[in-house]
XYZ file of C-alpha atoms in Angstrom:
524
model
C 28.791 17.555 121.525
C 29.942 15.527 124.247
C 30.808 16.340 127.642
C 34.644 16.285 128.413
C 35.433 15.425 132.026
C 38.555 17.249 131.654
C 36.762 20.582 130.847
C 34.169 20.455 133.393
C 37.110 19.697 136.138
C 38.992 22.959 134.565
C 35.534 25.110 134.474
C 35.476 27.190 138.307
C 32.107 27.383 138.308
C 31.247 23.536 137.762
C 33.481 22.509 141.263
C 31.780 21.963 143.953
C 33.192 21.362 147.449
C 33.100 23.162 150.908
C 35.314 23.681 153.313
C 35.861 21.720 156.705
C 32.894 20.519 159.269
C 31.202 18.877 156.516
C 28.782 16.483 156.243
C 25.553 15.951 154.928
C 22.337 16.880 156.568
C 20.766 14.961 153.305
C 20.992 11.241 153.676
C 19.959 9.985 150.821
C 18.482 13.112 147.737
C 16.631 16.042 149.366
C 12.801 17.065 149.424
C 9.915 19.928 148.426
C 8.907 22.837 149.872
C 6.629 22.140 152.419
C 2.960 22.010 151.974
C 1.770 20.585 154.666
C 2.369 18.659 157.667
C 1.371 15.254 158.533
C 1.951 13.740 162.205
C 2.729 9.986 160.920
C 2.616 7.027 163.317
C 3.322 2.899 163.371
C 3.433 0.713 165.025
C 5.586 -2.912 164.790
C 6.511 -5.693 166.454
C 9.978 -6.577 167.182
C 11.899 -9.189 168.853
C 14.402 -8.180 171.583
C 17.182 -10.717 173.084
C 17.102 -10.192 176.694
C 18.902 -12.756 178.979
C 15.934 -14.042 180.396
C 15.368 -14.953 176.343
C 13.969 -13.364 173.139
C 11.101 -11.077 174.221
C 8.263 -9.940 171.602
C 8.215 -6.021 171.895
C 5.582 -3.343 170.449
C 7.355 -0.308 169.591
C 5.260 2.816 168.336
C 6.959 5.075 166.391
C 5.719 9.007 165.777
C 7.273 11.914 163.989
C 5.834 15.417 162.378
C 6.667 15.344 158.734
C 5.956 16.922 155.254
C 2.865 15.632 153.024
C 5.321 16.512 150.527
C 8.704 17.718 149.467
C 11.035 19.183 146.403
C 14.686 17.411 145.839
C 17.189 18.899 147.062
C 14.865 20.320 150.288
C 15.931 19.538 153.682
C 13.474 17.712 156.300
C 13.118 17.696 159.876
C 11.170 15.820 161.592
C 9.627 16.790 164.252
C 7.789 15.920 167.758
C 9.769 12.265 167.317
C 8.382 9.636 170.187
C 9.930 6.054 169.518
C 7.553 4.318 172.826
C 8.797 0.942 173.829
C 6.045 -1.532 175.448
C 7.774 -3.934 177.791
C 6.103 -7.314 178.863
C 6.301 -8.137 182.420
C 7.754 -11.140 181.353
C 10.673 -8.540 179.784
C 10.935 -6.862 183.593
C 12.407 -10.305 185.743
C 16.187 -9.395 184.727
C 15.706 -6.123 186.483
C 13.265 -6.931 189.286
C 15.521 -9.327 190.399
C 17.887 -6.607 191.211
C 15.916 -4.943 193.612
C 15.229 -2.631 190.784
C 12.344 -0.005 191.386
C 12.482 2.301 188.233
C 14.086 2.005 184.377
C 14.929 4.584 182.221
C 16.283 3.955 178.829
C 18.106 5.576 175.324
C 17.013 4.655 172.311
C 18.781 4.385 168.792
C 16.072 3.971 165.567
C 17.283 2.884 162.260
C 15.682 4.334 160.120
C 15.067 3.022 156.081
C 15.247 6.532 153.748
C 13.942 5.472 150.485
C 13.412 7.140 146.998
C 12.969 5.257 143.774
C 16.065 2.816 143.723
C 17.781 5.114 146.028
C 18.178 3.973 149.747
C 20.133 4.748 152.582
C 19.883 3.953 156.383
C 19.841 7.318 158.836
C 20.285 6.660 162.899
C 18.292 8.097 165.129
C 20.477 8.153 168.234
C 20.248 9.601 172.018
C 16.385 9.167 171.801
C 15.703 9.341 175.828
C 13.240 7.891 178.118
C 12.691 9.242 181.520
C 12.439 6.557 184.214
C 8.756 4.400 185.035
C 8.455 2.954 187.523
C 8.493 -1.011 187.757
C 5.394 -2.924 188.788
C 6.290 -4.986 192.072
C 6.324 -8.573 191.968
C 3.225 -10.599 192.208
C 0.866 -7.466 191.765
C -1.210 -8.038 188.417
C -1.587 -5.316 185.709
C -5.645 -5.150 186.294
C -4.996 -3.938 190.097
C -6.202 -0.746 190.868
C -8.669 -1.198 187.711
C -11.792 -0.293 189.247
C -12.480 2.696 189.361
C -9.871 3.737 186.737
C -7.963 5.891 189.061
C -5.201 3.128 189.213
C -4.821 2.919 185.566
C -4.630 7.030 185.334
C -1.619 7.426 187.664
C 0.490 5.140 186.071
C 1.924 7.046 183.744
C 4.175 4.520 181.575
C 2.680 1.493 182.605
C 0.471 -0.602 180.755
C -1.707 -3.735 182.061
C 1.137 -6.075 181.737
C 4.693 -4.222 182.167
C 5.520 -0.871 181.284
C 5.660 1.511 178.538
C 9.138 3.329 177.778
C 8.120 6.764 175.519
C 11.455 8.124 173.848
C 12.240 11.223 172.517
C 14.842 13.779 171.274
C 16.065 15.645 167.963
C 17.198 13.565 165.015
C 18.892 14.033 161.832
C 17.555 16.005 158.753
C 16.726 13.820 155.599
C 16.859 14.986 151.941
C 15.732 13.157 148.487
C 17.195 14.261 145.104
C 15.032 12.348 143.094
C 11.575 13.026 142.202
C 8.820 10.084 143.257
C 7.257 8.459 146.379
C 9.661 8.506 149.108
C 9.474 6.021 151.940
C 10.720 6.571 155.646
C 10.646 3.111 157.071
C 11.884 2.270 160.772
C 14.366 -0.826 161.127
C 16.382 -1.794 163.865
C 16.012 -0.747 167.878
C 19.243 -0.686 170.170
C 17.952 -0.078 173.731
C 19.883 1.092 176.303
C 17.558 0.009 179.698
C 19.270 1.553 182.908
C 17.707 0.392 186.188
C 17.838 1.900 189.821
C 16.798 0.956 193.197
C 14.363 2.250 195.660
C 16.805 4.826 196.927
C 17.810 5.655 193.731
C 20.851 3.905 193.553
C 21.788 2.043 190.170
C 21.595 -1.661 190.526
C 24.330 -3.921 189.989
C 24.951 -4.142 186.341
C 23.741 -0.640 186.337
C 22.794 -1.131 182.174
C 21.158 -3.423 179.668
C 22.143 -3.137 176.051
C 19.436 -5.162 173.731
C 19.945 -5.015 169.377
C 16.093 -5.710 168.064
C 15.362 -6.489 165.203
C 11.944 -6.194 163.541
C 9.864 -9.449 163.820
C 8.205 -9.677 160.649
C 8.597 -8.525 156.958
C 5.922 -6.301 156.425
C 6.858 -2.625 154.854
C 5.054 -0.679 156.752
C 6.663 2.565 156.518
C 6.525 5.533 159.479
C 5.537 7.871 156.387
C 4.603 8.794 153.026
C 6.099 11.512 150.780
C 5.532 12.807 148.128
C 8.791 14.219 145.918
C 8.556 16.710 143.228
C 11.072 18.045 141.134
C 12.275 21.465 143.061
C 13.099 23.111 139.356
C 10.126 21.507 137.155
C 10.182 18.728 134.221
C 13.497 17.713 133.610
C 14.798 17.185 129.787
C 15.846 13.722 129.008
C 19.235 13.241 129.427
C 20.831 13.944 126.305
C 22.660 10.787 124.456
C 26.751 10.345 124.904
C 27.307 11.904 121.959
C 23.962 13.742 121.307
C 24.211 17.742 122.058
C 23.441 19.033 125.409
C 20.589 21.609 124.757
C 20.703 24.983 127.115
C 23.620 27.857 127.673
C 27.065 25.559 128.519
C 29.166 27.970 131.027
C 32.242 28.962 129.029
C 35.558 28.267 129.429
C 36.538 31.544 129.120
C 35.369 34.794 130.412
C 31.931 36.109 129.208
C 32.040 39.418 126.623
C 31.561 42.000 129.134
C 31.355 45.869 128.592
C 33.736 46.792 131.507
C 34.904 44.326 133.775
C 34.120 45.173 137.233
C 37.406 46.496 139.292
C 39.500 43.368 140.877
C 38.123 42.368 144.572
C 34.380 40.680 145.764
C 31.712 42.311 144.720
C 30.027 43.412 148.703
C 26.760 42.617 147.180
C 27.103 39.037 145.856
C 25.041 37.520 147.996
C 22.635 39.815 147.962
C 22.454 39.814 143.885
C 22.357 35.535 144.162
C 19.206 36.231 146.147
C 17.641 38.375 143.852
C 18.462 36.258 140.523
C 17.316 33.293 142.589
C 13.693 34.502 142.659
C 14.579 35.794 138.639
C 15.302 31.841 137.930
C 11.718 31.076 139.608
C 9.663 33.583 137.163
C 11.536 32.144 134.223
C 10.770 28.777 134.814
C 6.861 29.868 135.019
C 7.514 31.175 131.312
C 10.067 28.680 130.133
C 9.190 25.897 127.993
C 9.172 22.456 130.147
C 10.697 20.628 127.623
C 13.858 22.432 127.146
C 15.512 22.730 130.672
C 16.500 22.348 133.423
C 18.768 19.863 131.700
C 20.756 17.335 134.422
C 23.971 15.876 132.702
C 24.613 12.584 133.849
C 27.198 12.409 136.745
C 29.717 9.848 134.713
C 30.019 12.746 132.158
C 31.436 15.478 134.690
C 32.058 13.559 138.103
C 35.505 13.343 138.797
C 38.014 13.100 142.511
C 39.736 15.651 144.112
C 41.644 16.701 147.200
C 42.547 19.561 149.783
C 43.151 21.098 153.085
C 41.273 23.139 155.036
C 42.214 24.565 158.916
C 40.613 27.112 160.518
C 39.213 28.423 164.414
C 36.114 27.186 166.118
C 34.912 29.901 168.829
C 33.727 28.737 172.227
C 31.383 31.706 173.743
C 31.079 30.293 176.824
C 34.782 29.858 177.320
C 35.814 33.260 175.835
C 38.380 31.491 173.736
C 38.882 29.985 170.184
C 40.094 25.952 169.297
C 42.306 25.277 166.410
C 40.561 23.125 163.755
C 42.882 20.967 160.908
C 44.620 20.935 158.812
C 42.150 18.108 157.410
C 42.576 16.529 154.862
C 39.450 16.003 152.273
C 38.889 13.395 149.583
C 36.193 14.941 147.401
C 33.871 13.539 144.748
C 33.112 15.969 142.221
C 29.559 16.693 140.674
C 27.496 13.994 141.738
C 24.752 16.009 140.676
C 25.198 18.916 137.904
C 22.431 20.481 136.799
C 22.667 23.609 134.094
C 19.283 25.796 133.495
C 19.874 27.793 130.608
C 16.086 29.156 131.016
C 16.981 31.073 134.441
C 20.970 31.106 133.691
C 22.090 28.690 136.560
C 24.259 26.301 137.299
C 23.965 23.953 140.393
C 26.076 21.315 141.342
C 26.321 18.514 144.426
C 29.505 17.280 145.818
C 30.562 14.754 148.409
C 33.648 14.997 150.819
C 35.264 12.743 153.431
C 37.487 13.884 156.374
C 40.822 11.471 156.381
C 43.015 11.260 159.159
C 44.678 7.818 160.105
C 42.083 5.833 158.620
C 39.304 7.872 160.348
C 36.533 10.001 159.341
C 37.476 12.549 161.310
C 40.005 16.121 161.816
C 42.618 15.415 163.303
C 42.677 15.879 167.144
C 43.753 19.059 168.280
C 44.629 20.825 171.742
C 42.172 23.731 172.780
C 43.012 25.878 176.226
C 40.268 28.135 177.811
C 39.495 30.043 180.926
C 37.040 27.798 182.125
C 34.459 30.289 184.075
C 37.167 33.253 183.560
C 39.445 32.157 185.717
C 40.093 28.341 185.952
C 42.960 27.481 183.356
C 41.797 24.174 181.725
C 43.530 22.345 178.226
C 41.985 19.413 176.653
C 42.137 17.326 173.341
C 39.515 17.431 171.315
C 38.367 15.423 168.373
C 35.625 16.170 165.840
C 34.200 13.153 164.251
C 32.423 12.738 160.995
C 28.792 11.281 161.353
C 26.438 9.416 159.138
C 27.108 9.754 154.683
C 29.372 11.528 152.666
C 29.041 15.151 153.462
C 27.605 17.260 150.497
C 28.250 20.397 149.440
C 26.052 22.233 147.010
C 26.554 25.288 144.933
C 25.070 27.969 143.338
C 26.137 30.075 140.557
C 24.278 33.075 138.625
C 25.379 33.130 135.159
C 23.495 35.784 133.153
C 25.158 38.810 135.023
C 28.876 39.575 134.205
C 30.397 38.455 137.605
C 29.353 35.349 137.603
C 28.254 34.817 141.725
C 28.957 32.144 143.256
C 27.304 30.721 146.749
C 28.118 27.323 148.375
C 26.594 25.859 151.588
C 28.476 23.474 153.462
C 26.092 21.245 155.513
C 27.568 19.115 158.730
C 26.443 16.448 161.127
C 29.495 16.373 163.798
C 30.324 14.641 167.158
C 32.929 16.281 169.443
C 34.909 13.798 171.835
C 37.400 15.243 174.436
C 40.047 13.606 176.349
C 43.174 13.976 177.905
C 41.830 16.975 180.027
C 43.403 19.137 182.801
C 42.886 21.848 185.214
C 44.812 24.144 186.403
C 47.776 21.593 185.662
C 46.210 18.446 187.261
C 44.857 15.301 184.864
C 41.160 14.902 185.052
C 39.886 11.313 183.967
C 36.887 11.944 181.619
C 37.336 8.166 180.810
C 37.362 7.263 177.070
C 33.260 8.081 175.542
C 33.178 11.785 176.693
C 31.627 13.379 173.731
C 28.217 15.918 172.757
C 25.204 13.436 174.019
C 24.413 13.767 170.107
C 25.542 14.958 166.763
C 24.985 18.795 166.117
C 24.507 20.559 162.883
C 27.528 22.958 161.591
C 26.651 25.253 157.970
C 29.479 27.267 156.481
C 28.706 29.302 153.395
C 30.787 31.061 151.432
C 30.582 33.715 148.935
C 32.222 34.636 145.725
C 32.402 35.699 141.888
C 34.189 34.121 139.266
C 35.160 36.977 136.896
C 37.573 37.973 137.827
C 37.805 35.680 140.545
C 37.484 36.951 144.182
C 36.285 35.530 147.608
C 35.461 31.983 147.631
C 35.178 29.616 144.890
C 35.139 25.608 145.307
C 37.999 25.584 142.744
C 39.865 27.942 144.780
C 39.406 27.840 148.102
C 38.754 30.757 150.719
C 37.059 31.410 153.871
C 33.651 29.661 155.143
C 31.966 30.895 157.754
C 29.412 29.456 160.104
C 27.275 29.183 163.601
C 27.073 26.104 165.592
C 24.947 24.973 168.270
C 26.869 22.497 170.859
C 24.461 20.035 172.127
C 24.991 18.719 176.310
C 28.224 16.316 176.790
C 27.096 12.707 177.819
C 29.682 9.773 179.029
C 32.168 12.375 180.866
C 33.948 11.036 183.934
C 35.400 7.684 185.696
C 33.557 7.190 189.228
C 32.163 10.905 189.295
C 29.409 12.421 187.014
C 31.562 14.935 184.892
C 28.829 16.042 182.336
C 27.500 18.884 183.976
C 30.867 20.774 184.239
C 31.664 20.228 180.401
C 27.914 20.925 179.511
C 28.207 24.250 181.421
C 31.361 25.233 180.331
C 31.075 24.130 176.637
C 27.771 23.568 175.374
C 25.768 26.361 173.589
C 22.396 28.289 175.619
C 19.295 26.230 174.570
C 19.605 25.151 171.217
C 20.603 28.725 170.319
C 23.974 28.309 167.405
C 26.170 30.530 169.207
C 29.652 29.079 168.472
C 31.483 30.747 165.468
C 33.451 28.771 162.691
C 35.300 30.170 160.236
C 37.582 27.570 158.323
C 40.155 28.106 155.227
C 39.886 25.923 152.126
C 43.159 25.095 149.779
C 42.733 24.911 146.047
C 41.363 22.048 145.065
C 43.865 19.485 143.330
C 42.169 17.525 140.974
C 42.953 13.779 139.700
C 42.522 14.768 135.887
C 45.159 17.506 136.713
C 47.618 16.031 138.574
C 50.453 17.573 137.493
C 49.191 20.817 137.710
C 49.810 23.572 140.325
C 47.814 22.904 143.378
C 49.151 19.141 143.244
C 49.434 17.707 145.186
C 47.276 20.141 147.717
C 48.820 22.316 149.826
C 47.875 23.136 154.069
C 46.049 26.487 154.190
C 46.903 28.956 156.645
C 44.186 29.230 159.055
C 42.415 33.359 159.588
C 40.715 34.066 162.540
């Protein structure tokens, strides 16, 4: 029996997409559960362009991270350091400004690699706290004897100075079982520069693109991906059978249909069945399933709307989000279990709007500090891959629950700002000094159908955490006000989502009711 694409798009439970704020924490397949923890380092040489001329450069790269992993299993590194050795020879450009200290921001590209799989992550806003510059004609062994020279220079080495780094970066995931590879590959740096007073100097900023200056793969770490639900089947032939339960097309035989309206305890029975799924597999027989059906068997396009309200704590208020508009690839990875009766499927969306990966922009008014009347426009930008949107569904008990988890990576830009009436320039790059991580989930069943369901639609709910704002301002230092007034306490997710999906409208249904898709109206 053969897989129709046309069935699987019509079956509720084999659709998978999320609502708005979505993109992928995975950049490439995800990972295992954690068994230990490994604090990798490298070091490489690269080759800088600075106008004085190409400069070699050592660049040591650290990070916390897994000795191994399970697909579909998020990673975070941790405790990353990217530290920059400067030559003195590198220094003259800024010396000869009068300059007395550099600081500098660093963005890593980094190489994710699984099998034949690859894709490039960025490691952006890494910051480096100033060091201060050796003076001219002083020699990197003064102060040597002793060692007490050497000590107090923190930064410095015996020939320039040594720029350490540091700040959060992007999860990674791998989907595919084998050795993966994280590999560092190009450097932007950022090098600001300052006087004796503390003055910036005149360019205040250096931007520099390295590259790496030899070939070598010499990857920042090692890991080691299993399969998160055990030996996978071969895939079955194009028109061979596909062993395990198929989910119906129709409604399972059920004694008595539960009464019409979510069951309160979905999640809660998901949960449950999830650690059910775990003891079968212990007892199942390896060879039999989890089977994965190839993706050019089910994967198909769709489209939709979603619009919704993004709180602001700090500003007592709430911003309009959408309508956005979604282009959605269908199961890119399906994966039916017959042994512990689930079905789990991967999806990828894009944001659209004018040729942008990103909502459209949308007016938000607050109370800055209770009182203070301020409007501004704000965009939300998609960062990094495809996002990906993965569901769950239970389908051994009559209901059928369904759970998906909508994973983002956002930046939030905001212009065209006033207070209390009066323009305020914030210039044209004020946005979050990074990206910050948005999850929605959403709940539902699919007989009969109630809450949310990818084929659907329905509400997705969320936390956010809204990192400083960087870039704010034209001849004053604006980031402070909009960090104050906007961003979240710490790194605590404080800032509540909740977004409406549209039914899905489906290329191998065009004609069909949701077609084409329809604007959702937004709940709060």
């Amino acid at each position: 029996m053969t897989v129709d694409v046309r069935a699987a798009a019509r079956r509720p439970l084999h659709l998978a997409v999320g609502g708005a704020l979505v993109v992928a924490t995975a950049l490439i397949p995800s990972a295992e559960s954690v068994a230990a923890d490994q604090t990798s380092e490298v070091t490489l040489p690269y080759t800088c362009p600075f106008p004085s001329g190409p400069e070699k450069v050592e660049v040591a790269v650290k990070a916390v991270l897994p000795v191994s992993a399970r697909t579909e299993e998020t990673i975070r590194p941790g405790d990353v350091s990217v530290d920059v050795s400067l030559a003195r020879s590198a220094l003259t450009q800024f010396t000869a400004l009068e300059a007395a200290t550099l600081s500098a921001v660093a963005e890593l590209t980094v190489r994710n690699t699984v099998g034949e799989h690859t894709a490039d992550a960025s490691w952006q806003q890494l910051e480096a706290p100033a060091v201060t510059l050796p003076s001219e004609g002083s020699e990197g062994s003064e102060g040597s004897e002793g060692s007490e020279g050497s000590e107090d220079s923190e930064g410095e080495d015996e020939d320039g100075v040594v720029l350490a780094a540091t700040g959060d970066v992007p999860t990674v995931a791998f989907g595919s079982p084998g050795r993966a590879t994280i590999t560092p590959a190009a450097l932007s740096l950022t090098l600001a520069s300052f006087t004796e007073d503390g003055a910036p100097t005149t360019p205040p900023e250096l931007t520099v693109l390295c590259e790496r200056a030899d070939d070598e793969e010499r990857p920042l770490a090692e890991i080691t991906v299993r399969d998160s639900v055990g030996p996978t089947a071969p895939s079955p032939g194009p028109t061979g059978p596909v062993p395990g339960k198929e989910a119906p097309t129709e409604p399972p035989e059920q004694p008595s249909p539960p009464a019409p309206g979510l069951d309160p305890d979905a999640h809660r029975k998901i949960d449950d069945l999830t650690e059910e799924r775990l003891d079968a597999l212990d007892d199942a027989d390896p060879g039999s399933c989890p089977i994965e059906i190839p993706p050019e068997w089910v994967m198909t396009t769709a489209e939709t709307y979603a619009a919704g309200y993004a709180n602001a704590v700090k500003l007592d208020g709430a911003a309009a989000l959408g309508p956005a508009f979604m282009k959605v690839v269908l199961n890119k990875r399906y994966i039916n279990d017959s042994c512990a009766s689930t079905v789990d499927v991967t999806s990828e969306v894009e944001f659209a709007y004018e040729g942008k990966r990103q909502l459209p922009p949308t007016q938000a008014t607050f109370l800055s500090y209770g009182f203070m009347p301020t409007t501004a426009t704000m965009v939300l930008e998609q960062v990094g891959p495809p996002a990906v949107v993965q569901t769950h569904t239970v389908t051994n008990t009559p209901t059928y629950p369904e759970e998906s988890t909508v994973t983002a990576q956002l930046s939030m830009r905001l212009y065209d700002v006033k207070v209390n009436g009066v323009p305020l320039d914030v210039g044209p790059n004020c946005r979050t000094e990074r990206s910050f991580e948005q999850v929605l989930k959403g709940y539902g069943q699919s007989y009969p159908p109630a809450g949310y369901l990818v084929a659907t639609g329905g509400n997705l709910t969320g936390y956010a955490h809204i990192p400083p704002f960087k870039g704010c301002g034209v001849g004053e230092n604006l980031d402070p006000l909009f960090t104050s007034a906007i961003s979240s306490v710490g790194k605590k997710a404080d800032n509540y989502t909740k977004m409406t999906q549209a039914p899905l409208c489906v290329a191998t249904n065009p004609d069909g009711p949701d077609c084409p898709p329809k604007v959702p109206k937004p709940e709060r």
